mmCIF file of C-alpha atoms and ligand atoms in Angstrom:
data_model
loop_
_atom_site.group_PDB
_atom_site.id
_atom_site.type_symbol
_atom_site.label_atom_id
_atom_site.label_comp_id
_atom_site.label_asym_id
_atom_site.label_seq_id
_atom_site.Cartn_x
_atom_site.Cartn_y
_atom_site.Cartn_z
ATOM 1 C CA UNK P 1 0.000 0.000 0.000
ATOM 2 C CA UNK P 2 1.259 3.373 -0.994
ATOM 3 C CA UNK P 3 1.027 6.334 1.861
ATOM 4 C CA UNK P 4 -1.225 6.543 4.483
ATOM 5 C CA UNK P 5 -4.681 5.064 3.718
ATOM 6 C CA UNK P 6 -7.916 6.764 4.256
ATOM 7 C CA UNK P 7 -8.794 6.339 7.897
ATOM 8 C CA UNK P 8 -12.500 5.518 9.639
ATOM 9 C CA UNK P 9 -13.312 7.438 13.028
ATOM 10 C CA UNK P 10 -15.393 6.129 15.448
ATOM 11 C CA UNK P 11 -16.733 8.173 18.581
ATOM 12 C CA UNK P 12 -18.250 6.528 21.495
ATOM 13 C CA UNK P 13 -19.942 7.856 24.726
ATOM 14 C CA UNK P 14 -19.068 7.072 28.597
ATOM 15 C CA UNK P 15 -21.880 6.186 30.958
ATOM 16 C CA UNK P 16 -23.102 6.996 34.277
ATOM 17 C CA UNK P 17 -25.042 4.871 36.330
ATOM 18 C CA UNK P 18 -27.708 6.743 38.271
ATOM 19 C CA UNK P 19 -29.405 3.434 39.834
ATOM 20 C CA UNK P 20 -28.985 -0.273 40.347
ATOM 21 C CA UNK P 21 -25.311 -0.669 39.778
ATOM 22 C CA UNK P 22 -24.123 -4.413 40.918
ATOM 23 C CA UNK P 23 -27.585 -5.260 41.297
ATOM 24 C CA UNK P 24 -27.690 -5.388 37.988
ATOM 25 C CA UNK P 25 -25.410 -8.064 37.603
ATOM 26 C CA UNK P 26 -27.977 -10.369 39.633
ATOM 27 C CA UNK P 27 -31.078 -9.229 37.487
ATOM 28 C CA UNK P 28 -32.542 -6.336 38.455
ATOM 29 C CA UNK P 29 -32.725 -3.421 36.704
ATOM 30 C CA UNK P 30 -30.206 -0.296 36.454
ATOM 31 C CA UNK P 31 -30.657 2.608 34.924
ATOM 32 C CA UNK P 32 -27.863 4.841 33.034
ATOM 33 C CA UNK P 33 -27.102 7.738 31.097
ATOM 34 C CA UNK P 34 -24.602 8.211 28.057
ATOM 35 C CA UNK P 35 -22.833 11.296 29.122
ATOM 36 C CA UNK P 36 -20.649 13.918 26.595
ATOM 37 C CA UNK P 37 -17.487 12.581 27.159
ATOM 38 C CA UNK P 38 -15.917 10.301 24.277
ATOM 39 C CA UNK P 39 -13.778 7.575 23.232
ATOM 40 C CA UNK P 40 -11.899 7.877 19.525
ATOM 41 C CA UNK P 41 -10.952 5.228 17.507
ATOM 42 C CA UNK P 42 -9.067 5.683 13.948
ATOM 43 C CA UNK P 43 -9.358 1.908 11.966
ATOM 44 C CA UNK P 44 -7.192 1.917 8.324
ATOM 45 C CA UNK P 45 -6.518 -0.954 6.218
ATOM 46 C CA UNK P 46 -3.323 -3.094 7.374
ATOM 47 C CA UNK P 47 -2.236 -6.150 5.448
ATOM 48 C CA UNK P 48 -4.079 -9.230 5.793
ATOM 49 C CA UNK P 49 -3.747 -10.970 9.278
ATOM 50 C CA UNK P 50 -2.470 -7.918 10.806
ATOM 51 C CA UNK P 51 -4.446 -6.645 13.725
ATOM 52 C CA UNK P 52 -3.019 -3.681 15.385
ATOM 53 C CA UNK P 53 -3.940 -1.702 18.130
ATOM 54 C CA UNK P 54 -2.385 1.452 20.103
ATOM 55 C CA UNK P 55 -3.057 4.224 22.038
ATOM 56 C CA UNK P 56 -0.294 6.437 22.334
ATOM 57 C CA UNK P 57 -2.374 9.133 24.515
ATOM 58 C CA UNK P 58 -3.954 6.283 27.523
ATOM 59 C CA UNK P 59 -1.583 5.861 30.220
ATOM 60 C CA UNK P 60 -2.195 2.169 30.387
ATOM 61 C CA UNK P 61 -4.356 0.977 27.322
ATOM 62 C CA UNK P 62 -7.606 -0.077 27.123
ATOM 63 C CA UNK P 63 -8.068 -2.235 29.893
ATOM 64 C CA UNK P 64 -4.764 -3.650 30.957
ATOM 65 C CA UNK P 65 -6.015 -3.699 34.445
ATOM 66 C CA UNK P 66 -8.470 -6.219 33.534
ATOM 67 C CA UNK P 67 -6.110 -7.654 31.107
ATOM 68 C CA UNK P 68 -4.337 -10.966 33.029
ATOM 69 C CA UNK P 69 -1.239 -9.795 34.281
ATOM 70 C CA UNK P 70 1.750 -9.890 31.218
ATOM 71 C CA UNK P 71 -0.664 -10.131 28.876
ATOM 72 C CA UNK P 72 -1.109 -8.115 25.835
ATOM 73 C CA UNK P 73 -3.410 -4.926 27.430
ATOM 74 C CA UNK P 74 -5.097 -4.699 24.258
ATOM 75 C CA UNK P 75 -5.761 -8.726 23.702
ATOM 76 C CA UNK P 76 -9.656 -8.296 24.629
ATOM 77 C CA UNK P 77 -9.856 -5.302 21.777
ATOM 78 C CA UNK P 78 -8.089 -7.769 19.334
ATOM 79 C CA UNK P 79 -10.445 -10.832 20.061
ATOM 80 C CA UNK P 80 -13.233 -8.390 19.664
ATOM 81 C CA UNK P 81 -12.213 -6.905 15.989
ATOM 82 C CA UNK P 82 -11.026 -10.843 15.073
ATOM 83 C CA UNK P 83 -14.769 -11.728 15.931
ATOM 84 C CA UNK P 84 -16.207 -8.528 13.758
ATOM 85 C CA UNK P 85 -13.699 -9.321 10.683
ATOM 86 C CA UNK P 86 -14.593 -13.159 10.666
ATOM 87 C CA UNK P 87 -18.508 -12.539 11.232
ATOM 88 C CA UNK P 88 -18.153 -10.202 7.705
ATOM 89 C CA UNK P 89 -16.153 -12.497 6.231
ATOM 90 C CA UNK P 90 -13.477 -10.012 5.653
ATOM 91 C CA UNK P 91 -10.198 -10.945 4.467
ATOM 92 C CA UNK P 92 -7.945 -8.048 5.494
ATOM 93 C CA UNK P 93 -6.195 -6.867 8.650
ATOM 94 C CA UNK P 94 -6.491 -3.322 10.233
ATOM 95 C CA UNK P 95 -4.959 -0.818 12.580
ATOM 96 C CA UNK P 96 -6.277 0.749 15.220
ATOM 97 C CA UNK P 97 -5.220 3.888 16.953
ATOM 98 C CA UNK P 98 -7.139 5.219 19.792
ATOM 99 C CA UNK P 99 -7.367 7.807 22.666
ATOM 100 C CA UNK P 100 -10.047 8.760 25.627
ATOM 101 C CA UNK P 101 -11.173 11.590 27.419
ATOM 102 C CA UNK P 102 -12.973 9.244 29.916
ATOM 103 C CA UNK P 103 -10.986 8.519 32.989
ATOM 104 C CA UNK P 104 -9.583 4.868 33.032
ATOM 105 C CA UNK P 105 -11.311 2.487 35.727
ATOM 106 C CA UNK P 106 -13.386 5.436 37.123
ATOM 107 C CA UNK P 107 -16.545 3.736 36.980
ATOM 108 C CA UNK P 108 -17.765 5.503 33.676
ATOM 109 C CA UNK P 109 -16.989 3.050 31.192
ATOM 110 C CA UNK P 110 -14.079 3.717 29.511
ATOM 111 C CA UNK P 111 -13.818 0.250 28.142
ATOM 112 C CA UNK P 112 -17.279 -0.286 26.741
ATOM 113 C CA UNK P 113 -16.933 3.024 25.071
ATOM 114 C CA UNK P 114 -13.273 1.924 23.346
ATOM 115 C CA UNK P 115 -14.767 -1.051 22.164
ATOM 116 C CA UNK P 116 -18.171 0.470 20.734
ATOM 117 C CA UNK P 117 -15.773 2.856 19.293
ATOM 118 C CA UNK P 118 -13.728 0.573 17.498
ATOM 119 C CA UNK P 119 -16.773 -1.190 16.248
ATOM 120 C CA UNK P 120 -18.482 1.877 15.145
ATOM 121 C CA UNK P 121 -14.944 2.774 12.888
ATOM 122 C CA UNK P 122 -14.545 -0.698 11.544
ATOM 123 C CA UNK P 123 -18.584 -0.460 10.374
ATOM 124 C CA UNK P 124 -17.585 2.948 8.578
ATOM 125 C CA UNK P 125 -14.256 1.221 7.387
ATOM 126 C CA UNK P 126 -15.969 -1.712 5.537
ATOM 127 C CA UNK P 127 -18.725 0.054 4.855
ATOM 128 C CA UNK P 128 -21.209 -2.471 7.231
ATOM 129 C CA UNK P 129 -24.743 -1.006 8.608
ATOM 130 C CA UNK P 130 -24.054 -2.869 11.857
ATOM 131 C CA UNK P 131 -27.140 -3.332 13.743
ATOM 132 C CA UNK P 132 -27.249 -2.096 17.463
ATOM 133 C CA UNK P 133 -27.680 -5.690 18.514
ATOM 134 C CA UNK P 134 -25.328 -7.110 16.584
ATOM 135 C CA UNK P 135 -22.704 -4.024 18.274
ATOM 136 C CA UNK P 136 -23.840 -5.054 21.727
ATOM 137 C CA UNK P 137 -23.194 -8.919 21.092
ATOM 138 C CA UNK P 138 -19.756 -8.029 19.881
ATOM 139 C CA UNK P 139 -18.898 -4.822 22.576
ATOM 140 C CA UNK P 140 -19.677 -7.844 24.824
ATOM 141 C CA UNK P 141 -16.862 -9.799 23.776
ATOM 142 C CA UNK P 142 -14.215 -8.027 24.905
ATOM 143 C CA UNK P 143 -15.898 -6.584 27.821
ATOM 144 C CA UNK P 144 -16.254 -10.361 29.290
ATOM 145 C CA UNK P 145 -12.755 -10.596 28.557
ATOM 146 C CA UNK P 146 -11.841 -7.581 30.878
ATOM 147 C CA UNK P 147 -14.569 -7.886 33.625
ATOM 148 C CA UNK P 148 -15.019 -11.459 33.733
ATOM 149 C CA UNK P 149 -19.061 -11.352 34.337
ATOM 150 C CA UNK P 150 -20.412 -8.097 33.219
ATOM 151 C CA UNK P 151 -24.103 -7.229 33.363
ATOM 152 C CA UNK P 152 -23.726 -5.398 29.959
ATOM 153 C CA UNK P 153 -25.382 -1.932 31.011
ATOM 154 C CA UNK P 154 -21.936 0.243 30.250
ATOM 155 C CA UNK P 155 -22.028 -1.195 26.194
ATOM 156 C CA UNK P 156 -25.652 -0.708 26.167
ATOM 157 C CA UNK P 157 -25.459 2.911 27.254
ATOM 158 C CA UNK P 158 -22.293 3.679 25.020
ATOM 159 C CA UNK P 159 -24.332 2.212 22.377
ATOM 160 C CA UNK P 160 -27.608 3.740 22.273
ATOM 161 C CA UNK P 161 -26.946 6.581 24.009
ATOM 162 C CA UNK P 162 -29.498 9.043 26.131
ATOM 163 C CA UNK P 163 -30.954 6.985 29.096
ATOM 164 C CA UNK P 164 -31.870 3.508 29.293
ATOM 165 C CA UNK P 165 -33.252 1.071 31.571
ATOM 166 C CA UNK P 166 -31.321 -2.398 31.266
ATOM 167 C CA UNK P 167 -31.636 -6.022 32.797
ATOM 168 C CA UNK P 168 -29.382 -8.929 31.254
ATOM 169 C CA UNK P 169 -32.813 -10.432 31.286
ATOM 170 C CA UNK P 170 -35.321 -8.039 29.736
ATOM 171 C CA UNK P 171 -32.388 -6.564 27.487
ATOM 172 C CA UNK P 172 -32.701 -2.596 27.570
ATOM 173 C CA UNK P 173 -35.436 0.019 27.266
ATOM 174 C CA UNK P 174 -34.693 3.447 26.009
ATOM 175 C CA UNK P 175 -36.518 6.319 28.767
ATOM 176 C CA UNK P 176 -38.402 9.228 27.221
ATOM 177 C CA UNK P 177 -36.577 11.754 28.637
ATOM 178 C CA UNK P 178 -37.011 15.241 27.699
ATOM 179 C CA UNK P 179 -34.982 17.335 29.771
ATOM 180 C CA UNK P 180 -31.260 17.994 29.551
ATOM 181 C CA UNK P 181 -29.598 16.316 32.567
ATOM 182 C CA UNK P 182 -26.294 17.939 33.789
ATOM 183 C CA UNK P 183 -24.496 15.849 36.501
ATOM 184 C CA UNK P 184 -21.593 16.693 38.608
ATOM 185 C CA UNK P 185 -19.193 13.976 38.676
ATOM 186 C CA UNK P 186 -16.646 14.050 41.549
ATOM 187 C CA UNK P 187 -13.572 11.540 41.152
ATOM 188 C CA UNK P 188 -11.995 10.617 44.058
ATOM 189 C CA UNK P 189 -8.524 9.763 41.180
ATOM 190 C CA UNK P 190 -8.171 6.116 42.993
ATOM 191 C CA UNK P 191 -8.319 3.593 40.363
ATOM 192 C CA UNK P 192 -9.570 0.219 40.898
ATOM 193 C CA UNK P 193 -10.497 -3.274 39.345
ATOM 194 C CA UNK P 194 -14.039 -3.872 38.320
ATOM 195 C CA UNK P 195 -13.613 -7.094 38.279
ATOM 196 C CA UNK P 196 -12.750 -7.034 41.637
ATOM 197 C CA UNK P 197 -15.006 -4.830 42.855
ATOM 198 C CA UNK P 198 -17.787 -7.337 41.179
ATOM 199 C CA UNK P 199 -16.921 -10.256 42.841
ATOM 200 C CA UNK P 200 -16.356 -8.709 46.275
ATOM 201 C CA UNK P 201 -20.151 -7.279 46.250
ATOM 202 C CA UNK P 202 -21.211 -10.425 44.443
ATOM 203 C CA UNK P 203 -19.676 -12.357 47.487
ATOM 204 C CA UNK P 204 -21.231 -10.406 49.978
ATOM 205 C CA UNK P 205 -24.955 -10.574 48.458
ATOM 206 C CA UNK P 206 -24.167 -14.486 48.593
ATOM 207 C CA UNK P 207 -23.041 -14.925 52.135
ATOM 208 C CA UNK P 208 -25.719 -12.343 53.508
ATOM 209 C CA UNK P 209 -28.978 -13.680 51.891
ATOM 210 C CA UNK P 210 -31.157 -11.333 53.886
ATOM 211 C CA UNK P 211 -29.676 -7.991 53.382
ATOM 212 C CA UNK P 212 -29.487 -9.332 50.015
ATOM 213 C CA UNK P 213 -33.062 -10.341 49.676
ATOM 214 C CA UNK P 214 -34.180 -6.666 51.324
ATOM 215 C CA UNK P 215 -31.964 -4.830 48.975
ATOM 216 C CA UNK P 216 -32.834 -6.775 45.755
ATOM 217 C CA UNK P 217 -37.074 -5.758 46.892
ATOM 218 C CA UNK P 218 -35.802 -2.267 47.517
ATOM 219 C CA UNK P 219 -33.579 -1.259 44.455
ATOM 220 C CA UNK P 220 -36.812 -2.587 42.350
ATOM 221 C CA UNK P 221 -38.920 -0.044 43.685
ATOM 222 C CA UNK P 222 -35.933 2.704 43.814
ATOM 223 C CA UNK P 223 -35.386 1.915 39.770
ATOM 224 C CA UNK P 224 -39.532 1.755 39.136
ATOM 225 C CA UNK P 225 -40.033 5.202 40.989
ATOM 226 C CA UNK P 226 -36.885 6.936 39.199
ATOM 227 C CA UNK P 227 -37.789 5.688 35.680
ATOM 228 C CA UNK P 228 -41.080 7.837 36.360
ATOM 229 C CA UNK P 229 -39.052 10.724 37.745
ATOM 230 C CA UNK P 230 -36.842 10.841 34.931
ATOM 231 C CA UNK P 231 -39.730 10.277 32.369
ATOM 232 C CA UNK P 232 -41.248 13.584 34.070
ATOM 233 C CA UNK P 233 -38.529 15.475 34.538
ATOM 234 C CA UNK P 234 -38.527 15.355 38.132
ATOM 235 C CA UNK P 235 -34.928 15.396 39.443
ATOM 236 C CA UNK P 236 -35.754 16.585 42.816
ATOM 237 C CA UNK P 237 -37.386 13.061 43.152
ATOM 238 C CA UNK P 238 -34.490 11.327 41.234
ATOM 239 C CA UNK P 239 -32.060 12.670 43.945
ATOM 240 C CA UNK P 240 -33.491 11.294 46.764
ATOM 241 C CA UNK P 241 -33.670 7.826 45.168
ATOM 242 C CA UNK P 242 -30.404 8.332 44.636
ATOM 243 C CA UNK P 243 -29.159 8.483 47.962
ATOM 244 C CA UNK P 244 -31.297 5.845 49.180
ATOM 245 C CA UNK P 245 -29.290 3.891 46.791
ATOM 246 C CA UNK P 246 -26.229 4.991 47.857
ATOM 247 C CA UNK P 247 -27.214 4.006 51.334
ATOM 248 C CA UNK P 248 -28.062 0.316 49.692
ATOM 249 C CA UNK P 249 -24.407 0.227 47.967
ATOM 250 C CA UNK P 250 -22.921 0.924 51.246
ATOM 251 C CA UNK P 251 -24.278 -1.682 53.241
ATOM 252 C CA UNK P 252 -23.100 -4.143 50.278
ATOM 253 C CA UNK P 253 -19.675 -2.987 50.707
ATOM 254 C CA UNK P 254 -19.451 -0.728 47.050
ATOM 255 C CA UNK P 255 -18.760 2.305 48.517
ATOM 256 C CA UNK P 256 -15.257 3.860 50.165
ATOM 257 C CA UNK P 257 -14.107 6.368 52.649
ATOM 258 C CA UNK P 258 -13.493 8.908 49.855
ATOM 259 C CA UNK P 259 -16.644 8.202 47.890
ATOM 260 C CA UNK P 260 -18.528 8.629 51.341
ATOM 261 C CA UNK P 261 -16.839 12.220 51.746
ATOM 262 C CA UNK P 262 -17.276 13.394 48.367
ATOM 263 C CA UNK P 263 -21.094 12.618 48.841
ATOM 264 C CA UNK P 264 -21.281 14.170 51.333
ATOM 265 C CA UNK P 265 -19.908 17.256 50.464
ATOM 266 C CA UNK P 266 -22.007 17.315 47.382
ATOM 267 C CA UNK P 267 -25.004 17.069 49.508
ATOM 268 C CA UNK P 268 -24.329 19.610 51.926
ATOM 269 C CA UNK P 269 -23.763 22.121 49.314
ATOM 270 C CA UNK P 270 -27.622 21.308 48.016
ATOM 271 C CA UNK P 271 -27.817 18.971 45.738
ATOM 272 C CA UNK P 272 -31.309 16.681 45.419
ATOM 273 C CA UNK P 273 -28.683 13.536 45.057
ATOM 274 C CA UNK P 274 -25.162 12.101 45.090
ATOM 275 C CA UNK P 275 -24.189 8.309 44.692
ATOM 276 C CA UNK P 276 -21.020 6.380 43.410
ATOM 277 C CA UNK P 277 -21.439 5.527 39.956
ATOM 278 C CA UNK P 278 -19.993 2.336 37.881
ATOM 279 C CA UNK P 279 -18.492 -0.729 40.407
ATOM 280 C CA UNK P 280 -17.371 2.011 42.979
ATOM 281 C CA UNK P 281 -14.426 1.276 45.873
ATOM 282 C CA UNK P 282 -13.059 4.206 44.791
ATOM 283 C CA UNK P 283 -13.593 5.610 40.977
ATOM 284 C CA UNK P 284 -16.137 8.706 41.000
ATOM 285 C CA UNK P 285 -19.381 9.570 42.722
ATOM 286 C CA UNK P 286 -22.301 11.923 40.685
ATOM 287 C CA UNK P 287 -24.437 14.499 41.947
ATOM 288 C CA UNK P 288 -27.552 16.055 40.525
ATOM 289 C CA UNK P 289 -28.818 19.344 41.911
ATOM 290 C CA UNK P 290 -30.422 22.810 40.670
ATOM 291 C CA UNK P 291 -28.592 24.790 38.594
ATOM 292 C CA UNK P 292 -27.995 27.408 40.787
ATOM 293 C CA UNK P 293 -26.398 25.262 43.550
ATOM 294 C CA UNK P 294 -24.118 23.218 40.669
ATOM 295 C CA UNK P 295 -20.748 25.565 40.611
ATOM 296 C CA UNK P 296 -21.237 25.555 44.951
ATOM 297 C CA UNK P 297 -21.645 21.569 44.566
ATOM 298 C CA UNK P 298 -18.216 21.690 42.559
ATOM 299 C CA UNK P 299 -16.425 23.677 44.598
ATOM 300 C CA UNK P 300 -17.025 21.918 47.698
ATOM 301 C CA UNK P 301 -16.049 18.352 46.512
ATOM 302 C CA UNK P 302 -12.627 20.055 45.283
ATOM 303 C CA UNK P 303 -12.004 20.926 48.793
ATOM 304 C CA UNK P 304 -13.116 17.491 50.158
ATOM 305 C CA UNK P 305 -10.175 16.131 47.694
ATOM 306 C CA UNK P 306 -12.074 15.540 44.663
ATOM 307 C CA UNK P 307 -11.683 16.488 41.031
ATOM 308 C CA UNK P 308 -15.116 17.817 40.473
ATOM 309 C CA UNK P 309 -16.623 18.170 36.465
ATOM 310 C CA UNK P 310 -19.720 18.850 35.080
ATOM 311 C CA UNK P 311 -20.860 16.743 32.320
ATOM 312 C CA UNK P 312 -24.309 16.476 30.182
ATOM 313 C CA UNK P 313 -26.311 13.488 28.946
ATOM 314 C CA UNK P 314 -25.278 12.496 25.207
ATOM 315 C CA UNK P 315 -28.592 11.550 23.136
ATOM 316 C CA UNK P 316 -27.134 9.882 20.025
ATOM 317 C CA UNK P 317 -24.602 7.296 21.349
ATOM 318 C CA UNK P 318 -21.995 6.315 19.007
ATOM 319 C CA UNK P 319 -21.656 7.553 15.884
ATOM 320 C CA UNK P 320 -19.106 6.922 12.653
ATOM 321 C CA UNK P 321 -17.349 10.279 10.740
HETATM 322 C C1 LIG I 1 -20.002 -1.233 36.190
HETATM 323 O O1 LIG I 1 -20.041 -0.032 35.436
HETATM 324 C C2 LIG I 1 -21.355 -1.540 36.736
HETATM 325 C C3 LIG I 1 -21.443 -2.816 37.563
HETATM 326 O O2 LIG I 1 -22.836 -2.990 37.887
HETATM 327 C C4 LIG I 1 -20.944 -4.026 36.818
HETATM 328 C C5 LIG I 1 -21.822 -4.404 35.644
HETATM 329 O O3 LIG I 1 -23.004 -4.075 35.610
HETATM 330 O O4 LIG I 1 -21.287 -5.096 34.752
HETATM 331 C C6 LIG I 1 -20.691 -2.682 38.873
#
């Protein structure tokens, strides 16, 4: 091949959970919002058999955390666009190049949005109309690879974008929402395993089958009542549910020390909510409030130690330029 030849883009959305987190992983439902910050991915042609992958700009790939240790960070990304070339029958190898501005293992699903953003590339590369579904079974492939048992929400909401309700049983539903949501999202900077995270919470809803029983009743009336708040716009409502599920992913053992202060401090400067978000442990927390209370929300998780931004709800999901 002569030069450099003609390149696809793919740009994918992270997600924030605003209910049901780990529960979700058991069945119930969660619900989630694609917010406006992106994953890139640049797919060329390579020759044939070559698959490669790099991200010059993310301080430790796309996943290597998940990644088994000396393994290739970038093997569940590989395995992923294998699967998409062989399902197309396509006969040709490709590069990859990527870079973020989602913080990595932050709980706002930086991987899922990698992956939907190399798939969404690779469609506009070979020219595919790649169904939604068939993005979500693939997304999934590498997202088992990292996480081990993932309940699929983060691909899901990187996917289709705006808010969705989502079981691994009933699949997802896409909420009506009309109003623009702004959240503040406070990130306490530690980093931590989902996996990990997962299986701890997982553990404890096994070994403590009452508080798991009670929670599991709970968080399906917490995610019925704030599909109807967010349906009406009502995010006075939407906080408080909130924070009665933060309460519910403490007593699980999802939350930390610095989550817990960062939520707080969010709340005592007036916002209607404030939660972890994603597999928590550490990672970042989200807080919804009125407008005029947001920049006082902000301010006051930077001086409980937080990096505090402001982000908005995406409504389109991925897309291919
Ligand atoms: C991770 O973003 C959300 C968890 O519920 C795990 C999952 O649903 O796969 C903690």
């Amino acid at each position: 091949m002569g030069g450099e030849s003609a390149r696809s883009i793919g740009f994918a959305p992270a997600k924030a959970i605003l209910i049901g987190e780990h529960f979700v992983v058991s069945g119930a439902i969660a619900i989630a919002i694609a917010i406006n910050l992106y994953a890139k991915a640049s797919a060329a042609l390579a020759p044939r058999g070559s698959i490669s992958i790099s991200a010059p700009g993310l301080v430790d790939g796309a996943g290597p955390r998940g990644a088994r240790s000396g393994g290739d960070p970038f093997e569940p990304l590989a395995s992923m666009t294998r699967a998409f070339l062989e399902r197309y029958g396509i006969d040709q190898g490709v590069d990859i190049r990527l870079s973020s501005e989602i913080p990595l293992s932050a709980g706002l699903g930086s991987s899922a949005a990698i992956a939907v953003s190399i798939l969404a590339a690779l469609s506009g590369l070979f020219g595919i109309r790649l169904g939604r579904e068939e993005m979500f079974d693939l997304a999934f492939i590498s997202e088992r690879i990292l996480h081990g048992n993932p309940s699929g929400i983060d691909h899901a909401t990187s996917i289709y974008g705006g808010a969705i309700a989502y079981s691994p049983s009933m699949g997802f539903r896409r909420l009506s929402v009309d109003c623009d949501i702004t959240l503040i999202i406070g990130d306490t900077l530690r980093r931590r395993s989902t996996r990990e995270q997962v299986l701890k919470v997982q553990d404890f809803l096994k070994r403590n089958e009452g508080i798991a029983r009670e929670a599991f009743e709970r968080i399906r009336e917490i995610s019925e009542m704030a599909i109807s708040c967010l349906e009406k716009g009502d995010m006075r409502g939407l906080g408080a549910l909130m924070n009665e599920n933060q309460a519910l992913l403490s007593k699980v053992g999802a939350s930390s020390r610095e989550l817990d202060r960062l939520i707080g401090a969010a709340l005592e400067a007036g916002a209607f909510g404030a939660k972890l978000t994603g597999a928590g442990g550490g990672g970042c927390m989200i807080a919804i409030g009125p407008q005029e209370a947001l920049d006082g929300i902000e301010e006051s998780i930077r001086r409980a130690g937080g990096v505090p931004y402001r982000v908005r709800m995406d409504k389109v999901g991925y897309r291919v330029c």
